[in-house]
CSV table of C-alpha atoms and ligand atoms in Angstrom, one decimal:
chain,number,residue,atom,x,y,z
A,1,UNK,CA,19.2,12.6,-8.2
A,2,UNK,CA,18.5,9.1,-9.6
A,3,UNK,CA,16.1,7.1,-7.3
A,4,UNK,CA,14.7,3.8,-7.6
A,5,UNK,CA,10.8,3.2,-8.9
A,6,UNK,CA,8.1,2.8,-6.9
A,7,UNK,CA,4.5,1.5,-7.4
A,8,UNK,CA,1.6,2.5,-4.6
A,9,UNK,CA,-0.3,-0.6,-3.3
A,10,UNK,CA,-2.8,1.8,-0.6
A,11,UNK,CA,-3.9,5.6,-0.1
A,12,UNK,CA,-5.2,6.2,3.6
A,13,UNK,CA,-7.4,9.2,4.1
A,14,UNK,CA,-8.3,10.3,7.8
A,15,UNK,CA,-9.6,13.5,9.1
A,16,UNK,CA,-8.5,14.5,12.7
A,17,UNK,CA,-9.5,18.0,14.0
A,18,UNK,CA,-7.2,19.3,16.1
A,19,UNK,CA,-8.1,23.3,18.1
A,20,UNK,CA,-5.6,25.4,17.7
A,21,UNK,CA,-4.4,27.5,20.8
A,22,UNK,CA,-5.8,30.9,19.7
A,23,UNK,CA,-8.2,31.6,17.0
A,24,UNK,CA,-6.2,32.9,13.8
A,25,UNK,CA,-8.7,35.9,12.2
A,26,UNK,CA,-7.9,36.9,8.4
A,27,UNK,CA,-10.1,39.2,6.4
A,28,UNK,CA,-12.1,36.7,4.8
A,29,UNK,CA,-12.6,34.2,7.8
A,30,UNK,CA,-11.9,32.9,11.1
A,31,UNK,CA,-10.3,30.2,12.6
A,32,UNK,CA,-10.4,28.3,15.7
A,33,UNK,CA,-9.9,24.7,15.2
A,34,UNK,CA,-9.0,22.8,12.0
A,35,UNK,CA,-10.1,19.9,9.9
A,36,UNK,CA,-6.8,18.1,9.1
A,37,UNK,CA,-6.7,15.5,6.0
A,38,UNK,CA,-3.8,13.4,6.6
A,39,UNK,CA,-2.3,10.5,3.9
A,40,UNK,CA,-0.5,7.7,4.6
A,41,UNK,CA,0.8,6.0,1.6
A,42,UNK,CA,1.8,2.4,1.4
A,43,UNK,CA,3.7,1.1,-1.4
A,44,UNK,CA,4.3,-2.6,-2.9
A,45,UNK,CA,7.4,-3.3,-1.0
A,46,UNK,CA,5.5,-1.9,2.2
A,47,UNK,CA,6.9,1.0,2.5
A,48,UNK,CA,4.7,3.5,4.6
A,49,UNK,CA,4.6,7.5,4.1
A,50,UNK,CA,2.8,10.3,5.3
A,51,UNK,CA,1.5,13.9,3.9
A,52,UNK,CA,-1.2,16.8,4.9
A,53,UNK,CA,-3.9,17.9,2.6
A,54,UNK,CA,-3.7,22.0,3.6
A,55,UNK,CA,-7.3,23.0,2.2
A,56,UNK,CA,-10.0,24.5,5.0
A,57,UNK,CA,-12.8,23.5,6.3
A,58,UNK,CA,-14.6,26.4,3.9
A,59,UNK,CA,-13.2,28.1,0.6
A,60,UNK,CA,-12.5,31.4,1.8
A,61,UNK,CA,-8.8,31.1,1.1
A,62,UNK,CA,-8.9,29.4,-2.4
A,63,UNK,CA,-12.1,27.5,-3.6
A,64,UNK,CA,-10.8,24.4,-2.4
A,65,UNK,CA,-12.0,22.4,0.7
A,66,UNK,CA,-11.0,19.7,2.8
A,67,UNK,CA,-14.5,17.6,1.3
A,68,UNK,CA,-13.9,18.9,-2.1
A,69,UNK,CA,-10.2,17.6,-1.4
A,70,UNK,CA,-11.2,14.2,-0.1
A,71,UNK,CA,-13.7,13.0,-2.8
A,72,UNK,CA,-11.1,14.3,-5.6
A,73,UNK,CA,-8.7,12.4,-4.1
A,74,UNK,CA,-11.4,9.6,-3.6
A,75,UNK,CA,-12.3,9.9,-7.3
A,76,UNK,CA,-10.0,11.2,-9.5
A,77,UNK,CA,-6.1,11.6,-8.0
A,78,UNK,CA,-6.0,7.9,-6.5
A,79,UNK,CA,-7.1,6.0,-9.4
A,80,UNK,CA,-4.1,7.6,-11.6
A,81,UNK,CA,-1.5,6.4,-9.4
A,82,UNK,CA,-2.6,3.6,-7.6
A,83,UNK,CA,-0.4,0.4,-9.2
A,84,UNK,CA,0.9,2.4,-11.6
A,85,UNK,CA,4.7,2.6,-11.3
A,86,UNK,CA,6.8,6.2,-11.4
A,87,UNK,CA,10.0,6.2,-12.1
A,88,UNK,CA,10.4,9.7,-9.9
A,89,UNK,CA,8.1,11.5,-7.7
A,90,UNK,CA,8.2,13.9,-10.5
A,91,UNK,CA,6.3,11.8,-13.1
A,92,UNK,CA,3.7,12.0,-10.8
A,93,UNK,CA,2.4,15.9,-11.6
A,94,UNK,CA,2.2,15.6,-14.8
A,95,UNK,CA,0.0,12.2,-14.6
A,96,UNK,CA,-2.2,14.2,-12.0
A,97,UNK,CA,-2.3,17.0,-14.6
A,98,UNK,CA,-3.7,15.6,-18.0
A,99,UNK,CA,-6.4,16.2,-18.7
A,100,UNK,CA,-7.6,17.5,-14.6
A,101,UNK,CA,-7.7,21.2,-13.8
A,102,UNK,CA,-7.9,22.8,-10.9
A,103,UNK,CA,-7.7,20.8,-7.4
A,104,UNK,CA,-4.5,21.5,-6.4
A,105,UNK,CA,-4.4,21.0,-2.9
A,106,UNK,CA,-5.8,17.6,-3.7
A,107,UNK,CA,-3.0,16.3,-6.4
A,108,UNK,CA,-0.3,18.3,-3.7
A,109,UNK,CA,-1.5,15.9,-1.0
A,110,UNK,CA,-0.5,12.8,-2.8
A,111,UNK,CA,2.7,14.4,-4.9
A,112,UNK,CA,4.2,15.2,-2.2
A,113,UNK,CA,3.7,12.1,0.2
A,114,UNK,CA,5.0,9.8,-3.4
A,115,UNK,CA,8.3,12.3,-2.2
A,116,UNK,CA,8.0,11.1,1.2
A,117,UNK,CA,7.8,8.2,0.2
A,118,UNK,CA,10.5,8.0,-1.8
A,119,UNK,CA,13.0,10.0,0.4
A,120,UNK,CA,12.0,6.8,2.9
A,121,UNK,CA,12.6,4.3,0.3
A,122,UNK,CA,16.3,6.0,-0.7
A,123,UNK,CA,17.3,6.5,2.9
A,124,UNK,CA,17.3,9.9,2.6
A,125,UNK,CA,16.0,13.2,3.9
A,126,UNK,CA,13.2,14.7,1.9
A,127,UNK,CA,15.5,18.1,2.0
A,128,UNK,CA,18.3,16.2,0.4
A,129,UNK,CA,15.4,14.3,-2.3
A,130,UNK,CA,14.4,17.8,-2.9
A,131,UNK,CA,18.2,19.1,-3.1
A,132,UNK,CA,17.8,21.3,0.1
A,133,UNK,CA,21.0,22.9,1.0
A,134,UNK,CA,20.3,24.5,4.5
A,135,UNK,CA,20.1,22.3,7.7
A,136,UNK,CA,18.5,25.1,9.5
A,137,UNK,CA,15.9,27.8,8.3
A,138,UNK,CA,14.4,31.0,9.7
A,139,UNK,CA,11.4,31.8,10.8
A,140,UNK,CA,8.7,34.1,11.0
A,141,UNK,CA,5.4,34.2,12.7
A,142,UNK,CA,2.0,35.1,11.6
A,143,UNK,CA,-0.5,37.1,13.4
A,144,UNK,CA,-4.6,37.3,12.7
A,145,UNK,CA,-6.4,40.1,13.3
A,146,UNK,CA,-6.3,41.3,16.6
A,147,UNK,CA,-9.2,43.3,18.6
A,148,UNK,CA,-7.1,46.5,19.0
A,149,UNK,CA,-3.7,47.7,17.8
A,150,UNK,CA,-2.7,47.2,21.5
A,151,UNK,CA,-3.2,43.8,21.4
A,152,UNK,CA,-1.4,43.9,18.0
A,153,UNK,CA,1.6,45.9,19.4
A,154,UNK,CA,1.6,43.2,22.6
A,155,UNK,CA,1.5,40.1,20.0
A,156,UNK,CA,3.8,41.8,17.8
A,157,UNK,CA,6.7,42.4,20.8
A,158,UNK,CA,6.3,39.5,22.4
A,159,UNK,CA,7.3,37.6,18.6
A,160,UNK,CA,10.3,39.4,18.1
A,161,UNK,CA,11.7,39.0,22.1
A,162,UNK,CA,11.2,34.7,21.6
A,163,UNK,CA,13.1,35.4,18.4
A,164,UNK,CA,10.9,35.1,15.3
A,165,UNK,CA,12.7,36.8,12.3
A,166,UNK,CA,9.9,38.0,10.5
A,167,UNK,CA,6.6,39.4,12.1
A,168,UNK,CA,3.4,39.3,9.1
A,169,UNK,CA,1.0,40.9,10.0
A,170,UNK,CA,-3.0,40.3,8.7
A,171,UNK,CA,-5.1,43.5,7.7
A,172,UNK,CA,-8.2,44.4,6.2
A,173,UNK,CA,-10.2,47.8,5.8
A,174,UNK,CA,-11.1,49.0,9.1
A,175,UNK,CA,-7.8,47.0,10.9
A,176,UNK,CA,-4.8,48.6,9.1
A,177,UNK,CA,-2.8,51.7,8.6
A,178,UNK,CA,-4.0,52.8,12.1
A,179,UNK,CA,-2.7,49.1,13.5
A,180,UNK,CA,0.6,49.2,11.3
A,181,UNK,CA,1.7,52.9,12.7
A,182,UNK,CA,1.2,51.9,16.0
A,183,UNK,CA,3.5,48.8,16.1
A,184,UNK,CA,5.7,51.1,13.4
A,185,UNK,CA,5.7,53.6,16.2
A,186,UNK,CA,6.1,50.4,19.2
A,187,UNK,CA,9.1,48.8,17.8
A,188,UNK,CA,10.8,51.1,15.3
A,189,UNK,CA,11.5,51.0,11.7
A,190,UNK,CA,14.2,48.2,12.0
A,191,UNK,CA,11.6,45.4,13.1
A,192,UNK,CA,11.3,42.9,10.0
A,193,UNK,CA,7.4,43.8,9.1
A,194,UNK,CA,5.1,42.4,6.4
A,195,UNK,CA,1.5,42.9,6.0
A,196,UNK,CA,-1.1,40.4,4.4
A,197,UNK,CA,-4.5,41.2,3.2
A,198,UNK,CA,-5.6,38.3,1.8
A,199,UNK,CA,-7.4,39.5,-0.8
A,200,UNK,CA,-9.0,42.6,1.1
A,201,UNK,CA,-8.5,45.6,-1.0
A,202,UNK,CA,-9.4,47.2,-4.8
A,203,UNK,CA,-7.7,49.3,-6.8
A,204,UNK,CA,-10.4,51.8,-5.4
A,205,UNK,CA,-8.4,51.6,-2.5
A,206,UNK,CA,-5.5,52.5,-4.1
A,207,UNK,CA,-4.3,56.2,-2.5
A,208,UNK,CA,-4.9,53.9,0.8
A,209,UNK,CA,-2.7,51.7,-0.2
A,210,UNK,CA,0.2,53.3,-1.1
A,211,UNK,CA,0.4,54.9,2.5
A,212,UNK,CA,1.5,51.5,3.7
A,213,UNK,CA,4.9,52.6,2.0
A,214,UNK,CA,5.6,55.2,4.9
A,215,UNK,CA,6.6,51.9,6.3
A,216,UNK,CA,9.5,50.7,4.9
A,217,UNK,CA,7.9,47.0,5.3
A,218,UNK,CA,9.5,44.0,3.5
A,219,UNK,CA,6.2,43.3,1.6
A,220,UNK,CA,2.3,43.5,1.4
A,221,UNK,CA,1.2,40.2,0.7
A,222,UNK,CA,-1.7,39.6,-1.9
A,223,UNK,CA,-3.7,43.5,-1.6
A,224,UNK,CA,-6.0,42.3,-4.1
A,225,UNK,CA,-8.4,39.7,-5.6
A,226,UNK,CA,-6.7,36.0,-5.8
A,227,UNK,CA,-7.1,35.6,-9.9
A,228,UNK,CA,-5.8,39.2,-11.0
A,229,UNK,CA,-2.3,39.7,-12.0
A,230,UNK,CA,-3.1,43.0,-14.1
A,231,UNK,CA,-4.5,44.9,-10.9
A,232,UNK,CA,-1.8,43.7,-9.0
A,233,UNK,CA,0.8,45.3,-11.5
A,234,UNK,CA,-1.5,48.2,-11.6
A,235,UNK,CA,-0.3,48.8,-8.2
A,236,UNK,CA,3.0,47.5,-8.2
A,237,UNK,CA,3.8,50.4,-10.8
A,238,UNK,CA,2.7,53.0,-7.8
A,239,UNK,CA,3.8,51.2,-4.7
A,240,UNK,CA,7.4,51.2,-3.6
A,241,UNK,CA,6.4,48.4,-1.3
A,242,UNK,CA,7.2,44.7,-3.1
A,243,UNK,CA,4.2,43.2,-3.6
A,244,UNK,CA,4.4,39.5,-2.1
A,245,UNK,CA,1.9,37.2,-4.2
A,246,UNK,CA,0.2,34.1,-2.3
A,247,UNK,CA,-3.2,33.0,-3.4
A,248,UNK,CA,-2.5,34.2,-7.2
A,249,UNK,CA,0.5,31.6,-7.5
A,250,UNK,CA,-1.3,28.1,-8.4
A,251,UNK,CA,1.8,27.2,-11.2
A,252,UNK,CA,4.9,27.9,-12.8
A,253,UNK,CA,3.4,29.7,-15.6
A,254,UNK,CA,1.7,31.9,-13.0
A,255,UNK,CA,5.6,33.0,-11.5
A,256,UNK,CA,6.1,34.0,-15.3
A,257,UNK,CA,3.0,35.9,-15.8
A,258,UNK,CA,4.1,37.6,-12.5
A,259,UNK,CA,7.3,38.3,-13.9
A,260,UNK,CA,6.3,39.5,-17.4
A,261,UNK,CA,3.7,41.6,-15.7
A,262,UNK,CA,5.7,43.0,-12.9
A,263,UNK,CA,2.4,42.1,-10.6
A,264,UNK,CA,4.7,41.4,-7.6
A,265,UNK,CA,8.6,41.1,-6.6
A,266,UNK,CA,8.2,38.4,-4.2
A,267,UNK,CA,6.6,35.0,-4.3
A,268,UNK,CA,5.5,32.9,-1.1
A,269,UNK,CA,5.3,29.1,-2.2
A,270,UNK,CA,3.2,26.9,-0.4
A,271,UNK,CA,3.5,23.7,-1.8
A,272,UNK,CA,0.3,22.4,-1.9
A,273,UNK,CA,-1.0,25.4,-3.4
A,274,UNK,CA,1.2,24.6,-6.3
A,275,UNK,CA,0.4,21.2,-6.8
A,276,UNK,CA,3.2,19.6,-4.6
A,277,UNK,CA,6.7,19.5,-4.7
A,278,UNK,CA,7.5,19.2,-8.7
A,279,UNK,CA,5.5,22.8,-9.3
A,280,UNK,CA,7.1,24.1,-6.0
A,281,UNK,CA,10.6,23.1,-7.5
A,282,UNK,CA,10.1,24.9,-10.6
A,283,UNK,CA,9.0,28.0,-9.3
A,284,UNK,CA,12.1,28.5,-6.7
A,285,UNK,CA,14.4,27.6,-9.8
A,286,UNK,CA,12.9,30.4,-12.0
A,287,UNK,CA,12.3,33.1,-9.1
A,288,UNK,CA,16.0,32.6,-8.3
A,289,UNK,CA,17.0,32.8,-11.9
A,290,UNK,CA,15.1,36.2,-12.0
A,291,UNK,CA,16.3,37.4,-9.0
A,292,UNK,CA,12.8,37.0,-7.3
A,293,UNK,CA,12.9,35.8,-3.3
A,294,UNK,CA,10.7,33.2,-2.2
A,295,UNK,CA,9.9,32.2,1.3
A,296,UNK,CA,7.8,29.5,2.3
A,297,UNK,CA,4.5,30.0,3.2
A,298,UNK,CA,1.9,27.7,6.3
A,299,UNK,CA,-1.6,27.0,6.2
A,300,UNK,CA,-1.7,26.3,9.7
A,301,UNK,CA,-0.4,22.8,9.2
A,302,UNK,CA,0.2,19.7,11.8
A,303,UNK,CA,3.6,18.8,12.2
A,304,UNK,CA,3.4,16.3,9.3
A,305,UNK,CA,2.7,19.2,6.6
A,306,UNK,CA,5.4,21.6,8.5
A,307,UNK,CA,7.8,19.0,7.5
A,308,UNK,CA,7.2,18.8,4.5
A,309,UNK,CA,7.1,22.5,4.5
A,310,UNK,CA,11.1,22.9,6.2
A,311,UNK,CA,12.2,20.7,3.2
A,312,UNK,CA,11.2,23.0,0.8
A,313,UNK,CA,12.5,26.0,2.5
A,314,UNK,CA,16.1,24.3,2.6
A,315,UNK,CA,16.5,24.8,-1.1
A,316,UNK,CA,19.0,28.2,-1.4
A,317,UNK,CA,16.2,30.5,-3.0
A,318,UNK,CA,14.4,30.4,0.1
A,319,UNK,CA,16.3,33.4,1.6
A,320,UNK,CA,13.0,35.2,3.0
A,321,UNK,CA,11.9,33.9,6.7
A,322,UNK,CA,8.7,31.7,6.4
A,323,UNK,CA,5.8,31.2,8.6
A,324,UNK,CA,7.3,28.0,9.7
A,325,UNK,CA,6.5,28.4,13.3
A,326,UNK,CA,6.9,26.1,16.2
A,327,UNK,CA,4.4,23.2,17.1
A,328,UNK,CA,3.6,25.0,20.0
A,329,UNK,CA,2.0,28.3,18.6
A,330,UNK,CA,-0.2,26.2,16.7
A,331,UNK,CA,-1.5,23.1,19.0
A,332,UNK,CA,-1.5,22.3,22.3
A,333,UNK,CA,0.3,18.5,21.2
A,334,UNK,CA,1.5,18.2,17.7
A,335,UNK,CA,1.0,14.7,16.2
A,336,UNK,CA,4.6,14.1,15.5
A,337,UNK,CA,7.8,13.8,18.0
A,338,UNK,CA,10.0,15.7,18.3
A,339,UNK,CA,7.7,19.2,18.2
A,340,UNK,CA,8.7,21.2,15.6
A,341,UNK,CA,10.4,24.3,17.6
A,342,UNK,CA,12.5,27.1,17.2
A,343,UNK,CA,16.2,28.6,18.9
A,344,UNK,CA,16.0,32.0,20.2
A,345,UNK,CA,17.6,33.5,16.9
A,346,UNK,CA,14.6,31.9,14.8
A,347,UNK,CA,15.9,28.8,13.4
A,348,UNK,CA,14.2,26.1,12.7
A,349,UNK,CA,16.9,23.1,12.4
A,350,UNK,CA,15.8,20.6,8.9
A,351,UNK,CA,16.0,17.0,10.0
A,352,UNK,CA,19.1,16.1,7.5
A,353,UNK,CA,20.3,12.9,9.1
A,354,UNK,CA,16.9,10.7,9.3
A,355,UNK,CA,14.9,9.5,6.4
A,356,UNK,CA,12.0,11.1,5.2
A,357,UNK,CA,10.3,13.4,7.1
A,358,UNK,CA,12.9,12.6,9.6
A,359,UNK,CA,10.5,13.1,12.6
A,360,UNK,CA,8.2,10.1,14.6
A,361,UNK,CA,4.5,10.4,13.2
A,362,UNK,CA,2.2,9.2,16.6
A,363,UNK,CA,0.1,6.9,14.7
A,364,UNK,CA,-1.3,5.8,17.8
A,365,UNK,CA,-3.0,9.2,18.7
A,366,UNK,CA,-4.0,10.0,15.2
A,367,UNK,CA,-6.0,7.0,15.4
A,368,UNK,CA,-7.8,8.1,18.3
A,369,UNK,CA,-8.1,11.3,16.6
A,370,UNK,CA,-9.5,10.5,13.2
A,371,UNK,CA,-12.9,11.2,12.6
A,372,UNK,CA,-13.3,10.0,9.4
A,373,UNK,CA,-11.0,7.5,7.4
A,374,UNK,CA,-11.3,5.7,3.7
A,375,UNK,CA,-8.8,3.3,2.4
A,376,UNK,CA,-8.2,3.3,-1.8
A,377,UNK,CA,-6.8,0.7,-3.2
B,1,OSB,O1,-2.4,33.8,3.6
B,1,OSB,O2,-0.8,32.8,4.4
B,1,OSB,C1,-2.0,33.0,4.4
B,1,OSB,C2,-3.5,31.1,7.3
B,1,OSB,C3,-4.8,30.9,6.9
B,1,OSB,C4,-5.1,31.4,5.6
B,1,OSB,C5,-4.2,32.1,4.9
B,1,OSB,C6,-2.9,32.3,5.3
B,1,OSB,C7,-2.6,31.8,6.6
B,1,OSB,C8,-1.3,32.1,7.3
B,1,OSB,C9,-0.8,31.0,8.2
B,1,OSB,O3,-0.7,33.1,7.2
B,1,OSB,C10,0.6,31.0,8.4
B,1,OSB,C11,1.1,29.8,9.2
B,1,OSB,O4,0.7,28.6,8.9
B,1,OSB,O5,1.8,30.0,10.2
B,2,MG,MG1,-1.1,34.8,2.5
C-alpha cells in the first residue's frame, strides 16, 4: 500500500500503573498490578498517535524492562527518528536496527505507534495499513497458575461457558500433569487446551514431558529455556504435541531457524517482542508460506496495546485463537472507549471503519494516571 511520508516532531513517554483484577501467576513470576509505558507520537503536521511499550516491571519474561525500555527509548530509539522523515512505517525497523541490538520491546513501541500514526494520517484502519483481512478475530483466554487444580477446573469452565475459543493454561513443575488431567477429565478431550511453561522445564524433564501428549492439546508453549532452539527440537523429535514457540521468536531469522530446526510447529507473535509491526509482518508471511500457524500473543496489555494487537491478528495467517481477551478480564476501567469485549462465540470485532486504532484513547484519565512522563523532541 503506498502511503504518504511523515516526519515526527515529539515522542511522549508516561507511565500509569493500572491493578489488574486478579493476580496472573506464571512459573517465573507474579503479577498483580502493571507498570504501563504508553507513547503518544506527534508528527509535523500535528498529527497525534498512540502505542504501548509491553516490557514488565522486572525481566523474568525476557531481559527487557519497562526502565531499561524507557531510557533506550530516551537514548537511543528517539534520536533516530525524531525529524527524520520515512517514507513508510517500514523504513523505520531497519533505522532502529543498524548498528542497535537487542531492545526490542523498546524499538516495537515506537515502530508500531509510526503505524498508528500513519494509519491516522491515510484515514485508515491500522488492520487495513497492515493488510488485515478479518473484521472479527477469535479469542482465547489465559490462565496463571492457580492454587489447586479445582480452582483450575472452576477457571477453566467458567472460560469456555462465556465463550473463549481457546483455554491456555500456565504450568510449571509441581503444577502440571496432575492440573492438566483434571480439567482433561472436567471437560473432555474436545475442549481447545494449550499449556504454557514459560520457560519451566529441561530436557531432564523430558519422559515428564512427553506425558502431556496423553492430551491431545493444541500445543505446549515454550517447555524450555527462552534462547535454545536445539533443545527445543530435541524434544519436538519425541513429542507428538506441537511445540508453540514464544519467548525464543525475537526475528524473522529466528521463524527460519525454527523451521530449519524443526524446534516448534507453531509460532505466537507478539509484536513487540519482534520489534513492531515490520518483523511481525514478516514472520506471518513466512509461517504461512511454510504452513506454520501463528496466533497472536498478550502481555497483559491496556487497551491501546490490544489494539494494536487485533490488527495484527486480522492478517489471514492468524488462524489460531489469541489471548486477545476482553478489557474486562484485565482491568477494572480500560483507558480506551469503547472496552475491548468479546460475543459469546469468542469474537473480538477489528475496528475496520475508523482510523487508526479506531477506538477513543481517555487522555484525560491517563493524565491523572501517569506517574512519570518525559517529552523528546
Ligand atoms: O507467555 O504469553 C506469555 C503474561 C505474562 C508473561 C508471559 C505471558 C503472559 C500471557 C498473557 O500469557 C496473555 C494475555 O495478555 O492475555
Ligand atoms: Mg507464552
Amino acid at each position: 500500500m503506498s502511503t504518504s511520508p511523515f516526519t515526527i516532531d515529539r515522542i511522549t513517554l508516561r507511565e500509569i500503573r493500572l491493578d489488574l483484577v486478579e493476580p496472573f501467576h506464571i512459573s517465573s513470576g507474579e503479577m498483580t498490578d502493571r507498570r504501563i509505558m504508553l507513547v503518544e507520537i506527534q508528527d509535523t503536521d500535528g498529527v497525534i498517535a498512540w502505542g504501548e511499550c509491553v516490557a514488565f516491571d522486572t525481566p523474568n519474561y525476557l531481559p527487557e524492562t519497562i526502565d531499561t525500555a524507557w531510557l533506550m527509548i530516551a537514548q537511543h530509539v528517539a534520536p533516530r527518528v525524531l525529524g527524520k522523515t520515512f517514507a513508510t512505517p517500514g523504513e523505520v525497523h531497519p533505522a532502529l536496527e543498524k548498528n542497535f541490538r537487542g531492545h526490542n520491546m523498546a524499538k516495537a513501541a515506537i515502530e508500531m505507534t509510526c503505524y498508528a500514526l500513519v494509519a491516522e494520517k491515510e484515514g485508515i484502519s491500522l488492520s487495513k495499513l497492515l493488510g488485515g483481512t478479518r473484521t472479527e478475530i477469535s479469542s482465547g483466554v489465559s490462565l496463571g497458575i492457580q492454587e489447586s487444580p479445582t480452582v483450575l477446573i472452576e477457571k477453566v469452565q467458567r472460560s469456555l461457558e462465556e465463550g473463549y475459543a481457546k483455554v491456555k493454561m500456565k504450568i510449571q513443575p509441581g503444577a502440571d500433569l496432575e492440573y492438566i488431567q483434571a480439567v482433561y477429565d472436567a471437560v473432555g478431550e474436545n475442549a481447545h487446551l494449550m499449556v504454557d511453561a514459560n520457560n519451566a522445564y529441561t530436557l531432564s524433564d523430558l519422559d515428564h514431558l512427553l506425558k502431556f501428549d496423553d492430551f491431545g492439546l493444541m500445543m505446549i508453549e515454550q517447555p524450555l529455556a527462552w534462547d535454545d532452539f536445539i533443545r527445543h527440537a530435541q524434544l519436538q523429535k519425541k513429542m507428538k504435541t506441537p511445540v508453540c514457540l514464544d519467548e525464543s521468536i525475537a526475528s524473522i531469522e529466528h521463524a527460519e531457524n525454527m523451521v530449519d530446526l524443526d524446534s516448534g510447529r507453531i509460532i505466537n507473535i507478539k509484536p513487540g517482542r519482534v520489534g513492531g509491526f515490520h518483523q511481525s509482518v514478516l514472520i506471518h508471511d513466512f509461517c504461512e508460506k511454510n504452513n506454520i500457524p501463528v496466533w497472536c500473543g498478550g502481555m497483559l496489555e491496556s487497551g491501546i496495546g490490544r489494539a494494536h494487537n487485533v490488527a495484527l491478528a486480522s492478517k489471514s495467517n492468524f488462524t489460531l485463537p489469541g489471548d486477545l481477551s476482553p478489557s474486562r478480564r484485565y482491568w477494572a476501567q480500560d483507558i480506551v472507549s469503547p472496552e475491548w469485549d468479546m460475543n459469546k462465540n469468542g469474537m473480538v470485532q477489528v475496528p475496520t471503519e475508523k482510523s487508526g486504532l479506531g477506538i477513543d484513547i481517555d487522555t484525560e484519565r491517563i493524565g491523572t494516571l501517569a506517574v512519570r512522563k518525559q517529552v523528546i523532541r
